[in-house]
Amino acid sequence: MLKSANNNSLQHPVANSSENTMNGYNRKVPPKRRYEMPKYAAPPKKKTCKERIPQPKNTVAMLNELRNGLIYKLESQTGPVHAPLFTISVEVDGQKYMGQGRSKKVARIEAAATALRSFIQFKDGAVLSPLKPSGNLDFTSDEHLENDVSKSAITVDGQKKVPDKGPVMLLYELYNDVNFECINIDSAQNNCRFKMTVTINEKKFDGTGPSKKLAKNAAAKAALASLCNISYSPMVVPQKNVPLPIDDKSSSMELPQIHADAIGRLVLEKFMEVIKGQEAYSRRKVLAGIVMTENMNFFEAKVISVSTGTKCVSGEHMSVNGAVLNDSHAEIVSRRCLLKFLYAQLDLQCNQATAYQSIFVRNTDGQYPYKLKSGVHFHLYINTAPCGDARIFSPHENDTGVDKHPNRKARGQLRTKIESGEGTIPVKSSDGIQTWDGVLQGQRLLTMSCSDKIARWNIVGIQGSLLSSIIEPVYLHSIVLGSLLHPEHMYRAVCGRIEKSIQGLPPPYHLNKPRLALVTSAEPRNQAKAPNFGINWTIGDVELEVVNSLTGRTIGGQVSRITKQAFFDKYGFLMKNLPGILKRSVTTDYGQTKANVKDYQIAKIELFSAFKREDLGSWLKKPIEQDEFVLNE
């Protein structure tokens, strides 16, 4: 008995507890306790492990997501009956990939894994065939999608879609060495309080956001866009009703995400650079800028302009000699800065020694003396959707069916800004023709919305009427937003609402359809009160200029460098000194000189007519007295 008891005590040490002294009880309790622990604790642990450890079948599922409708074929079966070896193949993009295993399932998994390794770098670092270099790709075509992981965003019908998994999870699946680092940044800047940096294979990608989670997601999106061309942009999944344009270069209006992020980053960095020393004017609600590329080379891209602002001039400060800025909204100011740059580039053509530095070349086979060099593109960045039609939607409602109502005229309606304030109203709610004395007596001075002005640029170009007598029309290649990009509304606002009714444009004028994108680090909603000033800077400027938006003059009361008056003077100089100009003298006032540029005026009138034919309202013009000034002697 003693020996037996000793054995029991060795097998069940818990039974020797000082609290339990009955042998019968000691013998029964331990088995029960040992049984309960695995019953309730062990199974969840096993289940958790299975969820965390990638299963082999994931390779087949992942390949099916990337390439729909693949067929796996049994190539051979070798070995003895009790231990067969199966060989299965799968054909992807014309290339056959093989896999072997002791079962058909395992062989199929291996075949899928082999195919995946051809264009995805797995955690073991194996890359069987390198990705094509992206430096020489034409991103306006679809050729760069071949053998690229970006195929993961293509569905059967050819439209790209957002990956089913979140960016952070997908990043961890595709790469082994993923390290996130959080850096707190100044909360005063755009309400962005956090910055996350993710390092992958010694490459760093940044993301910002109002929370660590959103900043982490933004960094992961930036990494996936750069390394795999996987995009989470709202442009990737078009709404059911969006009329996607089809031209001779691309079937999509999406600008590659890596390009969009580069444009947004360049403008933000330039803003922080030029504001140094004048931080008192860094406060802003809307930031805009224009970036220039040559042959879509973003490594050598140049920021042409940076600007801020959200308001228009007060009616009492109108000028009869073109000495004030009427519209100080950031994107409008950036475009005026671009005009300043274009004039400077034409100045280079006035001297034979500097002509080669210009982005313009002599046009020997057209009616315009000069044209842009081939491959030069301009990209507009705005940190939010432009005011007007592009912003008339709720960002948290799925309203893709709104345009089904034929009587709903708010969609696409021309809208105007109100003097000294924010927001827009439909032109049908405005006061009609504007007169100088009416505005001076208290009538609100109205200015067309930014959405409407961008739509106008996509017909007549961004060069303005004066330069249209010298150069071919210049169009925006892309528009990148920092927030509030709704593909359907943005497309409609900038070109879609008149695409069916526009006609009779004199060549080379045409309906331009810029590519659209949203940066991965989206800006949060800024509830701060908009300041009454705006800044502008153009490449070549020594320092920024600060303009009082309500007076249209600099904060020192001087005439801004981007007014009508300044550009008319530059135009007069070019007409006298630019080679290839036939008519040298400018004898009419500013308004009449613009009216003399016939093809531009025809295109503009056709634009206004297209809006009327679509019953979207009439374009509202400023009092004509504003343009009745002549060149300074």
XYZ file of C-alpha atoms in Angstrom, residues 98-597:
500
model
C 4.989 23.988 -61.914
C 4.479 22.612 -58.429
C 5.065 19.156 -56.886
C 3.648 17.514 -53.767
C 2.531 14.250 -52.151
C -1.064 15.278 -52.804
C -2.763 17.222 -55.576
C -3.645 19.935 -53.071
C -0.045 20.448 -51.991
C 1.146 20.401 -55.616
C -1.433 23.028 -56.542
C -0.277 25.174 -53.594
C 3.329 24.905 -54.742
C 2.417 25.834 -58.321
C 0.545 28.920 -57.095
C 3.471 29.867 -54.842
C 5.901 29.577 -57.755
C 3.703 31.836 -59.863
C 3.339 34.378 -57.076
C 7.081 34.538 -56.502
C 7.507 35.720 -60.060
C 6.107 39.146 -59.160
C 5.742 39.353 -55.367
C 8.580 39.335 -52.886
C 7.595 36.962 -50.092
C 8.773 36.917 -46.518
C 11.583 34.529 -47.357
C 12.937 37.170 -49.728
C 12.705 34.944 -52.812
C 12.257 36.803 -56.067
C 12.367 34.540 -59.116
C 12.003 37.338 -61.660
C 12.606 40.993 -60.834
C 10.046 43.716 -61.410
C 10.456 45.843 -64.473
C 12.217 49.129 -63.661
C 9.685 51.921 -63.299
C 11.973 54.751 -64.324
C 11.396 54.427 -68.076
C 7.724 53.508 -68.009
C 5.030 55.484 -69.755
C 2.461 55.837 -67.003
C -0.088 57.175 -69.453
C -0.358 53.697 -70.949
C -1.357 50.362 -69.509
C 1.836 48.573 -70.550
C 3.486 49.000 -67.142
C 0.800 46.787 -65.613
C 2.214 43.666 -67.227
C 4.166 41.390 -64.868
C 3.552 43.942 -62.123
C 1.913 43.429 -58.778
C -0.504 46.176 -59.773
C -2.449 43.428 -61.541
C -3.725 42.645 -58.059
C -6.043 45.611 -58.443
C -7.555 44.464 -61.760
C -10.873 42.661 -61.895
C -12.337 40.558 -64.692
C -13.995 43.492 -66.434
C -10.719 45.385 -66.582
C -11.498 47.922 -63.874
C -9.105 48.321 -60.968
C -10.378 47.704 -57.460
C -9.136 48.418 -53.975
C -7.568 45.363 -52.258
C -9.890 43.561 -49.852
C -7.378 43.724 -47.015
C -6.244 46.789 -45.094
C -2.941 48.398 -46.104
C -1.087 47.481 -42.902
C -2.174 43.825 -43.011
C -1.349 43.530 -46.713
C 2.061 45.083 -46.151
C 2.889 42.565 -43.428
C 1.803 39.720 -45.725
C 3.966 40.829 -48.621
C 7.118 41.818 -46.729
C 8.975 40.361 -43.804
C 11.088 43.306 -42.646
C 8.398 45.893 -41.836
C 9.111 48.415 -39.076
C 6.800 51.276 -38.092
C 8.006 54.250 -36.082
C 5.760 56.986 -34.673
C 6.848 60.611 -34.458
C 4.689 63.310 -32.897
C 4.488 66.445 -34.987
C 3.180 69.934 -34.336
C -0.579 69.816 -33.866
C -0.886 73.392 -35.140
C -0.072 72.295 -38.694
C -3.291 71.185 -40.420
C -4.414 69.396 -37.219
C -2.061 66.511 -38.160
C -0.668 65.378 -34.854
C 1.123 62.174 -35.797
C 3.652 61.069 -38.343
C 4.423 57.399 -38.964
C 7.452 56.145 -40.844
C 7.570 52.587 -42.151
C 10.891 51.071 -43.171
C 10.958 48.186 -45.666
C 14.210 46.845 -47.064
C 15.961 50.044 -45.936
C 13.420 52.227 -47.773
C 11.372 54.704 -45.742
C 7.791 55.833 -46.365
C 5.930 58.481 -44.374
C 2.291 58.926 -43.466
C 0.515 61.571 -41.404
C -2.881 61.672 -39.735
C -4.885 62.893 -36.731
C -4.344 59.506 -35.022
C -1.565 56.945 -34.916
C -3.795 54.408 -36.672
C -4.608 56.720 -39.583
C -0.983 57.805 -39.864
C 0.099 54.144 -39.900
C -2.447 53.352 -42.622
C -1.229 56.303 -44.678
C 2.399 55.154 -44.400
C 1.424 51.613 -45.424
C -0.542 52.955 -48.414
C 2.449 55.021 -49.504
C 4.712 51.958 -49.272
C 2.313 49.732 -51.232
C 1.895 52.412 -53.896
C 5.639 52.824 -54.321
C 6.745 49.189 -54.042
C 3.790 47.353 -55.599
C 1.690 50.016 -57.399
C -1.253 48.956 -55.232
C -3.619 51.884 -54.742
C -6.324 52.561 -52.175
C -7.375 55.733 -53.974
C -11.127 56.344 -54.399
C -10.375 56.649 -58.122
C -9.596 52.911 -58.231
C -13.216 51.887 -57.650
C -15.403 54.045 -59.898
C -18.987 54.651 -58.809
C -21.623 52.910 -60.903
C -22.740 56.091 -62.611
C -19.383 57.716 -63.286
C -18.833 58.041 -67.054
C -15.201 56.949 -67.205
C -13.560 58.637 -70.188
C -11.828 56.588 -72.836
C -9.163 58.320 -74.873
C -6.265 57.136 -76.974
C -3.866 56.889 -74.039
C -5.725 55.379 -71.112
C -9.068 53.936 -70.107
C -8.851 55.506 -66.658
C -8.497 58.990 -65.210
C -6.484 57.728 -62.258
C -3.050 59.279 -61.792
C -0.621 56.655 -60.384
C -0.643 56.908 -56.596
C 3.121 57.251 -56.345
C 2.937 60.316 -58.611
C 0.084 61.835 -56.622
C 2.003 61.412 -53.363
C 5.097 62.957 -54.923
C 3.117 66.018 -56.081
C 1.493 66.512 -52.674
C 4.801 66.080 -50.836
C 6.653 68.519 -53.112
C 4.060 71.267 -52.632
C 3.890 70.807 -48.842
C 7.679 70.816 -48.526
C 7.975 73.944 -50.673
C 5.314 75.687 -48.571
C 7.225 74.914 -45.364
C 10.407 76.157 -47.024
C 9.098 79.507 -48.280
C 7.161 80.290 -45.089
C 10.331 80.180 -42.961
C 10.901 83.545 -41.349
C 7.247 84.516 -41.856
C 5.527 81.822 -39.800
C 2.844 84.334 -38.796
C 1.382 83.812 -42.290
C 1.518 80.012 -42.220
C -2.097 79.825 -40.995
C -4.351 78.641 -43.787
C -7.344 76.528 -44.714
C -6.605 75.886 -48.389
C -3.153 75.248 -49.821
C -2.480 74.836 -53.540
C 0.511 74.497 -55.803
C 1.555 73.568 -59.333
C 4.303 71.066 -60.137
C 6.020 70.742 -63.528
C 7.490 67.512 -64.852
C 9.337 66.625 -68.032
C 8.523 63.188 -69.427
C 6.803 62.355 -66.105
C 10.156 62.291 -64.326
C 9.202 63.090 -60.734
C 12.780 62.798 -59.495
C 13.508 66.105 -61.231
C 10.060 67.679 -60.846
C 9.906 71.413 -60.079
C 7.414 73.230 -57.881
C 6.297 76.186 -59.979
C 3.964 77.851 -57.480
C 2.638 77.663 -53.931
C -0.307 79.635 -52.564
C -2.901 79.845 -49.804
C -6.240 81.642 -49.548
C -10.016 81.191 -49.371
C -11.609 84.602 -49.991
C -12.386 87.199 -52.658
C -12.012 90.970 -52.812
C -14.617 93.198 -51.238
C -16.627 95.129 -53.844
C -15.557 98.514 -52.519
C -11.911 97.692 -53.356
C -12.441 96.991 -57.073
C -9.845 98.593 -59.334
C -10.290 100.380 -62.666
C -6.648 99.797 -63.643
C -6.199 96.081 -62.878
C -4.284 96.723 -59.670
C -6.035 94.293 -57.299
C -6.507 90.529 -57.073
C -10.219 89.796 -57.370
C -10.030 86.100 -56.456
C -7.601 84.983 -53.734
C -8.659 81.334 -53.550
C -5.472 79.259 -53.370
C -5.866 77.281 -56.623
C -6.735 80.437 -58.576
C -3.691 82.234 -57.171
C -1.447 79.259 -58.034
C -2.640 79.405 -61.616
C -1.848 83.145 -61.733
C 1.630 82.308 -60.415
C 1.939 79.813 -63.273
C 1.103 82.637 -65.704
C 3.976 84.637 -64.201
C 6.244 81.635 -64.826
C 5.056 81.283 -68.438
C 5.793 84.952 -69.109
C 9.283 84.480 -67.637
C 9.874 81.438 -69.862
C 8.881 83.449 -72.951
C 11.246 86.203 -71.802
C 14.079 83.689 -72.225
C 13.156 83.426 -75.903
C 13.825 87.150 -76.328
C 17.551 86.489 -76.007
C 19.221 83.967 -78.288
C 21.719 83.074 -75.550
C 18.959 81.969 -73.132
C 16.363 80.616 -75.560
C 17.481 77.004 -75.024
C 16.599 77.256 -71.309
C 12.939 77.980 -72.064
C 10.176 75.357 -71.822
C 8.836 76.854 -75.083
C 10.085 76.230 -78.613
C 9.403 77.996 -81.896
C 6.352 76.568 -83.611
C 7.111 76.349 -87.326
C 4.050 74.397 -88.458
C 1.196 76.115 -86.660
C -0.641 79.414 -86.317
C 0.900 80.053 -82.886
C 4.498 81.355 -82.780
C 5.434 79.166 -79.777
C 4.422 75.905 -78.110
C 5.462 73.848 -75.086
C 8.340 71.428 -75.428
C 7.170 67.848 -75.843
C 6.801 66.006 -72.543
C 6.282 69.079 -70.319
C 3.322 68.549 -67.955
C 1.711 70.648 -65.228
C 0.042 69.141 -62.170
C -2.261 71.059 -59.833
C -2.374 70.172 -56.129
C -5.166 71.399 -53.827
C -5.422 70.203 -50.241
C -9.214 69.880 -50.586
C -11.842 69.661 -53.317
C -12.264 72.981 -55.182
C -15.239 75.028 -54.037
C -18.432 74.742 -56.038
C -19.724 71.688 -57.871
C -16.804 69.406 -56.885
C -17.593 69.917 -53.194
C -21.403 69.663 -53.206
C -21.740 66.230 -51.644
C -21.683 64.524 -48.270
C -18.394 62.634 -47.776
C -20.071 60.058 -45.516
C -23.037 59.108 -47.696
C -23.150 56.739 -50.632
C -25.015 58.998 -53.023
C -24.157 57.418 -56.356
C -27.798 57.435 -57.398
C -28.483 61.136 -56.893
C -28.259 62.011 -60.558
C -31.083 59.623 -61.418
C -33.522 62.399 -60.536
C -34.015 64.463 -63.714
C -35.436 67.421 -61.792
C -32.485 67.712 -59.456
C -30.674 70.680 -60.978
C -28.183 71.297 -58.173
C -25.758 68.769 -59.678
C -23.423 70.439 -62.119
C -24.911 73.894 -61.591
C -22.623 76.873 -62.126
C -21.977 78.500 -58.757
C -20.487 81.757 -57.495
C -18.386 82.802 -54.509
C -19.552 85.667 -52.342
C -17.324 88.649 -51.591
C -15.358 88.439 -48.333
C -16.911 85.093 -47.425
C -16.672 81.355 -47.946
C -18.959 78.921 -49.750
C -20.845 79.206 -53.057
C -24.400 79.712 -54.327
C -25.969 78.648 -57.661
C -25.844 81.335 -60.354
C -29.636 81.104 -60.688
C -29.814 82.418 -57.116
C -27.498 85.327 -57.916
C -28.421 88.830 -58.936
C -27.754 88.519 -62.682
C -25.575 91.048 -64.516
C -23.104 92.843 -62.274
C -22.581 96.581 -62.616
C -19.833 98.769 -61.220
C -22.134 101.298 -59.565
C -24.388 98.529 -58.269
C -21.488 96.856 -56.483
C -20.281 100.177 -55.059
C -23.767 100.810 -53.680
C -23.700 97.528 -51.776
C -24.577 94.796 -54.247
C -22.518 91.672 -53.496
C -19.564 91.176 -55.831
C -19.808 87.617 -57.163
C -16.995 85.469 -58.578
C -17.336 82.120 -60.347
C -16.437 79.099 -58.200
C -13.116 77.287 -58.431
C -14.827 74.180 -59.845
C -16.241 76.282 -62.677
C -12.928 78.002 -63.363
C -11.109 74.660 -63.536
C -13.773 73.418 -65.984
C -13.064 76.553 -68.035
C -9.304 75.834 -67.988
C -10.052 72.375 -69.380
C -11.533 74.028 -72.481
C -9.570 77.232 -73.091
C -6.331 76.252 -71.304
C -4.534 77.716 -68.296
C -2.456 80.253 -70.246
C -5.094 82.991 -70.353
C -6.354 85.025 -73.274
C -3.334 87.324 -73.701
C -0.799 84.508 -73.986
C -3.179 82.680 -76.339
C -2.050 85.025 -79.098
C 1.519 83.740 -78.635
C 1.404 80.095 -77.529
C -0.737 77.036 -78.132
C -3.220 76.315 -75.308
C -1.661 74.674 -72.232
C -3.700 72.165 -70.226
C -3.349 70.565 -66.799
C -2.176 66.960 -66.930
C -3.500 66.070 -63.478
C -5.303 67.404 -60.402
C -4.310 65.944 -57.034
C -6.399 66.551 -53.919
C -5.407 66.344 -50.275
C -8.951 65.476 -49.141
C -12.601 65.202 -50.233
C -12.004 63.478 -53.567
C -15.271 61.952 -54.774
C -14.589 60.518 -58.254
C -18.069 61.064 -59.670
C -18.497 64.612 -58.412
C -14.934 65.677 -59.210
C -15.081 64.289 -62.742
C -18.438 65.953 -63.378
C -17.233 69.294 -61.993
C -13.987 69.614 -63.961
C -15.068 68.246 -67.355
C -17.964 65.753 -67.275
C -20.949 68.097 -67.176
C -20.228 69.616 -70.590
C -18.519 66.730 -72.405
C -21.678 65.797 -74.316
C -22.629 69.316 -75.343
C -19.286 70.972 -76.119
C -18.757 71.339 -79.873
C -17.114 73.430 -82.557
C -13.874 74.196 -80.698
C -11.178 75.630 -82.994
C -8.108 73.311 -83.006
C -5.957 72.822 -81.005
C -8.545 73.738 -78.340
C -10.312 70.667 -76.978
C -11.971 69.226 -73.874
C -9.107 68.265 -71.562
C -9.699 65.449 -69.079
C -7.045 65.701 -66.363
C -6.068 62.653 -64.366
C -7.310 62.716 -60.779
C -5.895 61.364 -57.524
C -6.010 61.634 -53.735
C -2.818 61.609 -51.662
C -2.419 58.759 -49.178
C -1.914 61.144 -46.223
C -5.249 62.947 -46.515
C -5.684 66.251 -44.714
C -8.286 66.355 -41.912
C -11.166 68.811 -41.874
C -9.918 72.173 -40.640
C -12.499 73.914 -38.449
C -10.354 76.979 -37.805
C -11.570 80.342 -39.065
C -10.095 81.209 -42.447
C -7.611 84.096 -42.348
C -8.135 87.235 -44.418
C -4.741 86.902 -46.087
C -3.129 84.552 -48.577
C 0.433 83.960 -49.689
C 1.877 83.349 -53.138
C 5.293 82.248 -54.367
C 6.525 81.490 -57.872
C 9.732 79.715 -58.810
C 12.408 82.388 -59.128
C 10.931 84.608 -56.393
C 13.312 85.561 -53.610
C 10.519 85.624 -51.019
C 6.809 85.024 -50.728
C 4.175 87.722 -51.147
C 1.365 88.191 -48.615
C -1.910 89.587 -49.969
C -4.891 90.908 -48.047
C -7.700 88.910 -49.659
C -10.340 91.580 -48.912
C -8.440 94.493 -50.496
C -6.655 92.534 -53.222
C -3.369 94.260 -52.427
C -0.320 93.218 -50.431
C -0.430 93.702 -46.677
C 1.781 96.758 -47.270
C -0.828 98.229 -49.636
C 1.264 97.620 -52.775
C 0.118 96.203 -56.127
C 0.597 92.418 -56.240
C 3.036 90.938 -58.740
C 0.326 88.683 -60.241
C -2.379 91.247 -61.091
C -3.916 91.985 -64.483
C -1.858 95.154 -64.590
C 1.419 93.279 -64.061
C 0.621 90.693 -66.752
C -0.523 93.312 -69.282
C 2.829 95.074 -68.863
C 4.695 91.784 -69.396
C 2.566 91.102 -72.477
C 3.415 94.506 -73.932
C 7.132 93.792 -73.446
C 6.869 90.410 -75.202
C 5.002 91.879 -78.154
C 7.867 94.314 -78.691
C 10.810 91.973 -78.119
C 9.777 88.361 -78.811
C 11.042 86.916 -82.133
C 8.364 85.685 -84.500
C 5.643 88.160 -83.504
C 3.983 89.812 -86.508
C 1.920 92.556 -84.882
C 4.194 94.458 -82.500
C 2.059 97.302 -81.146
C -0.642 97.062 -78.468
C -2.986 99.992 -79.121
C -6.152 98.816 -77.330
C -7.063 98.553 -73.677
C -6.772 95.343 -71.674
C -10.329 94.143 -72.337
C -10.228 94.820 -76.071
C -6.777 93.230 -76.423
C -8.173 90.018 -74.944
C -11.233 90.208 -77.185
C -8.968 90.368 -80.257
C -7.638 86.822 -79.619
